Amino acid sequence: MGWLRLRLGRLLDEERKADGLSSTGEAGGRMKARLLAAQIKRMKLSFSVALSFFSAVQFAPSVVGLPSANDHTWIAPGPDDQRSPCPGLNTLANHGYLPHNGQNFTIKDVMDAAQEAFNVHWDAILVAAKFGLLTRNDLGSEEYMSLGPLLIHALIEHDASISRQDVGDGTGDALHFNETLFSVLANSNPGVDYYNATSAGAVQYARLQDSKENNPYLLNTQREFVLRTRESGLYLSIFGDPLTGVAPKEFVNIFFREERLPIEEGWSKPTTLINSSTLMPIEKIIKRAANWSATSVCEPVVLTPGAVVNLGNATIPGIGVAADEA
Amino acid sequence: MGWLRLRLGRLLDEERKADGLSSTGEAGGRMKARLLAAQIKRMKLSFSVALSFFSAVQFAPSVVGLPSANDHTWIAPGPDDQRSPCPGLNTLANHGYLPHNGQNFTIKDVMDAAQEAFNVHWDAILVAAKFGLLTRNDLGSEEYMSLGPLLIHALIEHDASISRQDVGDGTGDALHFNETLFSVLANSNPGVDYYNATSAGAVQYARLQDSKENNPYLLNTQREFVLRTRESGLYLSIFGDPLTGVAPKEFVNIFFREERLPIEEGWSKPTTLINSSTLMPIEKIIKRAANWSATSVCEPVVLTPGAVVNLGNATIPGIGVAADEA
């Protein structure tokens, strides 16, 4: 079913392109998310911290994203569209609440899109959106961010995701949905057709245990834990009841697997505004169930692509190597 | 002389106000930097990390700053104008390259002001300016920052400053220029009338030693060192020769003491564009002379006012106490 939808979406997309009605951006001069990820890696190796802490380089063309269809129907990303490790932002782009090509949107655009599509108040996502602005360092990035660069490790993107691989030794795919890892969530809360805060916490625990056992480069401080918990709080609230955190499995699964709003399956935008006050009690339960412990108290700081400080003697392939000087 | 100028500036300012030509903003509804700092402290105590990692509260009125005089003459800040721990930004506001009231300017505004007043290219300050956006968390802060909130400890503001006290146990004044501390710089490079990269590095060393001996809450990681070095590189380049880092003492002293461009003393904006490439060789010398060593490899992360993570069991009065829960 999901596969069929994906095929149909792609065909539709190709048809639009053939008609000159492309909503996914022109091919020329734009880069796939994959190429962009490779570019990020190259940049990491080619700039020393001394040069680039407050420095910047030309990164991606500053082309304003073409608007998507105005009716917010789901359109699969085309080959030139950027997508991120975040299923929420990807869904907003697939439905045209953010530019369908995934490029050049502002912090305000993210706030407006979250409000319009999810009924999520700006106060629940403001800080994360601001950090997003750090993931590019070209001229234009003082205002615009794009989905592809959000892949940069340990700035927004984090380990122990419930739907993506850890970047690990540098070969892990932190960008694309991974059904094998997602099965932990898909198989959680057995016997009933909903997820809740307790099951979401248990999933966070299981995914982190996997990373602790298999990723020698795991970054797991309070920072990641608070971020991961906010993510869980959001998927429960958006696709379930924001006041109880009880969410139908079908809606949540479609969201993660297809990055689509399950409207035809019966979901509609919550009538309760989702904000930090509604999230707090749900996140409290998630945190307790996650039985979390830190791998380290603090960690290196990724300031922007190519600029990592506070690595010390550590080598973390996903974010580069220690600066050779001070 | 500096005192006289200050007095004159204040009188001029009061006169403008009496004439209804205030360039410093209306008194009603606006807060002094001091009050704002107190508010930041209160906020730190009143929000748990769990609540506020991605949360936000009403912080300061989103009033667009009134433009200053267009001829960029120096006007002292009035009682309702916000200023920051950064002499560079304060100088830009005093000369009207940023709003004279110190409020509600964008990252782009900082880039343009630095270019116009200092001939500093955006690539040398982009990341710092982006972090500035994190220092407020009200609606409007997705686009605008203000000078007062830049005082929040350990986000942009840092210990071992060459012109401000460490916040230390919470009572240190990290906002205002301090002549006693500045005397380390003022007395450096004796026998000649200029500072250079070697003397700037020696000043960084001396100031850090003072903090190491007297501030039990010192935050001194590579992050602060790279930032402090960039600051030194900038004052040498802006008030001296960007290609050699040799800067007349008189110009530098006026900049720090009065937050004024020493135009009537003979300074003019460098004709050489100051960017990360010109700064690199100068900063290399500064770093060597600073003989730096870290107090710790990594440190707590201040995300936005009231939201600190990765404190562990530490208590750092300047940035609040450890969260009581995960």
XYZ file of C-alpha atoms in Angstrom, chain B residues 21-248:
228
model
C 13.719 63.666 18.595
C 14.793 60.784 20.756
C 16.943 58.263 19.003
C 17.158 56.101 22.056
C 13.617 54.839 22.172
C 10.659 55.736 24.358
C 10.914 55.078 28.051
C 7.514 53.470 28.447
C 7.440 49.712 28.126
C 11.146 49.311 27.473
C 13.652 47.873 29.838
C 17.130 48.850 30.774
C 19.858 46.348 30.102
C 20.228 45.914 33.844
C 16.580 45.082 34.355
C 16.792 42.740 31.420
C 19.780 40.998 32.956
C 17.860 40.586 36.184
C 14.965 39.183 34.207
C 17.249 36.685 32.513
C 18.422 35.526 35.936
C 14.874 35.135 37.179
C 13.947 33.185 34.080
C 16.862 30.842 34.606
C 15.544 29.926 38.012
C 11.922 29.662 37.088
C 11.989 27.221 34.216
C 13.114 23.644 34.258
C 15.060 22.285 31.328
C 12.277 19.797 30.722
C 9.877 22.645 30.110
C 12.022 24.973 28.168
C 14.473 23.122 25.911
C 12.315 23.889 22.935
C 10.024 26.252 24.695
C 9.795 29.969 24.767
C 8.219 32.707 26.774
C 7.371 36.319 26.229
C 10.663 38.046 26.780
C 10.825 41.586 25.536
C 8.527 43.764 23.511
C 9.057 43.334 19.790
C 9.402 46.954 18.936
C 11.494 47.745 15.903
C 14.384 49.984 16.929
C 14.168 53.585 15.912
C 16.848 54.571 13.436
C 19.772 56.574 14.721
C 21.188 59.683 13.103
C 22.010 58.874 9.494
C 25.449 60.462 9.531
C 26.689 57.803 11.964
C 27.981 60.263 14.524
C 28.639 58.777 17.935
C 25.773 59.156 20.390
C 26.100 57.771 23.910
C 23.527 55.171 24.910
C 20.640 56.602 26.908
C 19.055 54.997 29.960
C 16.600 53.003 27.865
C 19.118 51.788 25.303
C 20.379 48.233 25.525
C 24.064 47.461 25.255
C 25.912 44.120 25.293
C 29.164 42.628 26.598
C 30.594 43.080 23.069
C 32.360 46.409 22.442
C 32.127 45.863 18.691
C 28.343 45.570 18.601
C 27.980 48.395 21.118
C 30.102 50.646 18.917
C 27.938 49.792 15.909
C 24.861 50.822 17.924
C 26.479 53.992 19.300
C 27.171 55.073 15.718
C 23.762 54.011 14.428
C 24.982 51.172 12.213
C 22.732 49.040 14.400
C 19.586 50.487 16.044
C 20.706 52.977 18.669
C 18.308 51.494 21.195
C 20.102 48.179 20.714
C 16.935 46.281 19.951
C 15.490 44.124 17.217
C 18.095 43.701 14.525
C 18.649 40.710 12.261
C 21.685 38.577 11.480
C 21.797 40.344 8.122
C 21.782 43.725 9.897
C 24.894 42.671 11.832
C 26.606 41.533 8.637
C 25.778 44.781 6.841
C 26.804 46.947 9.795
C 30.153 45.175 10.186
C 30.828 45.601 6.484
C 29.864 49.257 6.378
C 31.512 50.435 9.598
C 34.516 48.094 9.911
C 35.006 46.612 6.409
C 34.577 43.193 8.009
C 33.276 40.551 5.607
C 30.265 38.480 6.650
C 32.258 35.251 6.593
C 34.211 36.349 9.671
C 31.160 36.830 11.904
C 28.327 34.734 10.455
C 28.351 31.913 13.011
C 28.617 34.267 15.992
C 25.726 36.345 14.666
C 23.589 33.220 14.279
C 24.269 32.204 17.870
C 23.118 35.684 18.859
C 19.639 34.756 17.669
C 19.474 32.107 20.413
C 19.775 34.678 23.205
C 16.095 35.612 23.058
C 13.172 33.190 23.008
C 10.136 35.393 22.546
C 7.934 35.596 19.462
C 9.953 37.785 17.115
C 13.256 36.205 18.124
C 13.037 33.936 15.083
C 14.214 37.016 13.200
C 15.383 39.670 15.649
C 17.992 39.810 18.374
C 18.818 42.595 20.844
C 21.974 43.691 22.629
C 20.751 43.233 26.230
C 20.046 39.492 26.042
C 23.529 38.828 24.610
C 24.578 39.021 28.255
C 23.232 35.514 28.864
C 26.259 33.606 30.124
C 28.104 31.052 28.018
C 26.049 31.346 24.862
C 28.003 34.191 23.231
C 29.248 35.922 26.384
C 32.311 34.177 27.801
C 34.801 34.238 30.652
C 38.335 35.693 30.558
C 37.242 38.723 28.568
C 39.828 41.447 28.043
C 37.375 44.192 29.007
C 34.685 42.673 31.247
C 34.507 40.765 34.529
C 33.669 37.066 34.619
C 30.135 36.519 35.873
C 31.715 34.105 38.377
C 29.418 33.351 41.316
C 26.695 35.361 39.601
C 27.730 38.764 40.933
C 30.376 39.591 38.325
C 29.541 42.366 35.864
C 30.051 40.860 32.433
C 28.155 43.708 30.781
C 30.136 46.882 31.403
C 33.660 47.902 30.466
C 36.087 47.500 33.387
C 39.168 49.743 33.374
C 41.011 47.664 35.973
C 40.830 44.512 33.874
C 41.478 46.460 30.701
C 44.750 47.762 32.144
C 46.285 44.394 31.222
C 45.759 45.274 27.574
C 46.455 48.981 28.081
C 49.851 48.186 29.615
C 50.805 45.537 27.079
C 53.535 45.886 24.445
C 55.413 48.523 26.493
C 57.780 50.994 24.851
C 55.912 51.267 21.566
C 52.623 52.878 20.601
C 51.013 49.870 18.968
C 49.582 46.475 19.844
C 50.205 43.428 17.679
C 49.281 39.749 17.464
C 51.977 38.705 19.927
C 50.917 41.243 22.539
C 47.252 40.365 21.991
C 48.061 36.711 22.656
C 49.963 37.632 25.809
C 46.957 39.623 27.023
C 44.692 36.628 26.426
C 47.102 34.501 28.454
C 47.201 36.952 31.368
C 43.448 37.419 31.472
C 42.868 33.674 31.420
C 45.388 33.115 34.214
C 43.452 35.614 36.319
C 40.221 33.722 35.675
C 41.863 30.375 36.381
C 43.036 31.684 39.746
C 39.936 33.593 40.783
C 36.876 32.108 39.083
C 35.981 28.621 40.358
C 33.189 28.510 37.774
C 35.442 29.308 34.811
C 34.303 27.945 31.464
C 37.393 27.583 29.292
C 37.167 25.121 26.429
C 38.381 25.318 22.855
C 35.083 27.011 22.004
C 35.852 30.061 24.150
C 39.475 30.132 23.034
C 38.582 30.238 19.352
C 36.012 32.955 20.044
C 38.391 35.051 22.172
C 41.060 34.740 19.504
C 38.664 35.889 16.802
C 37.806 38.915 18.945
C 41.496 39.816 19.295
C 42.042 39.306 15.584
C 39.178 41.659 14.858
C 40.244 44.572 17.081
C 43.777 44.418 15.670
C 42.494 44.272 12.085
C 39.774 46.908 12.360
C 41.886 49.491 14.201
C 45.188 48.562 12.625
C 46.533 46.970 9.483
C 44.473 43.884 8.558
C 47.490 42.374 6.832
C 49.950 42.704 9.729
C 47.729 42.992 12.798
C 49.648 46.050 13.993
C 47.208 48.530 15.581
C 47.816 51.969 17.172
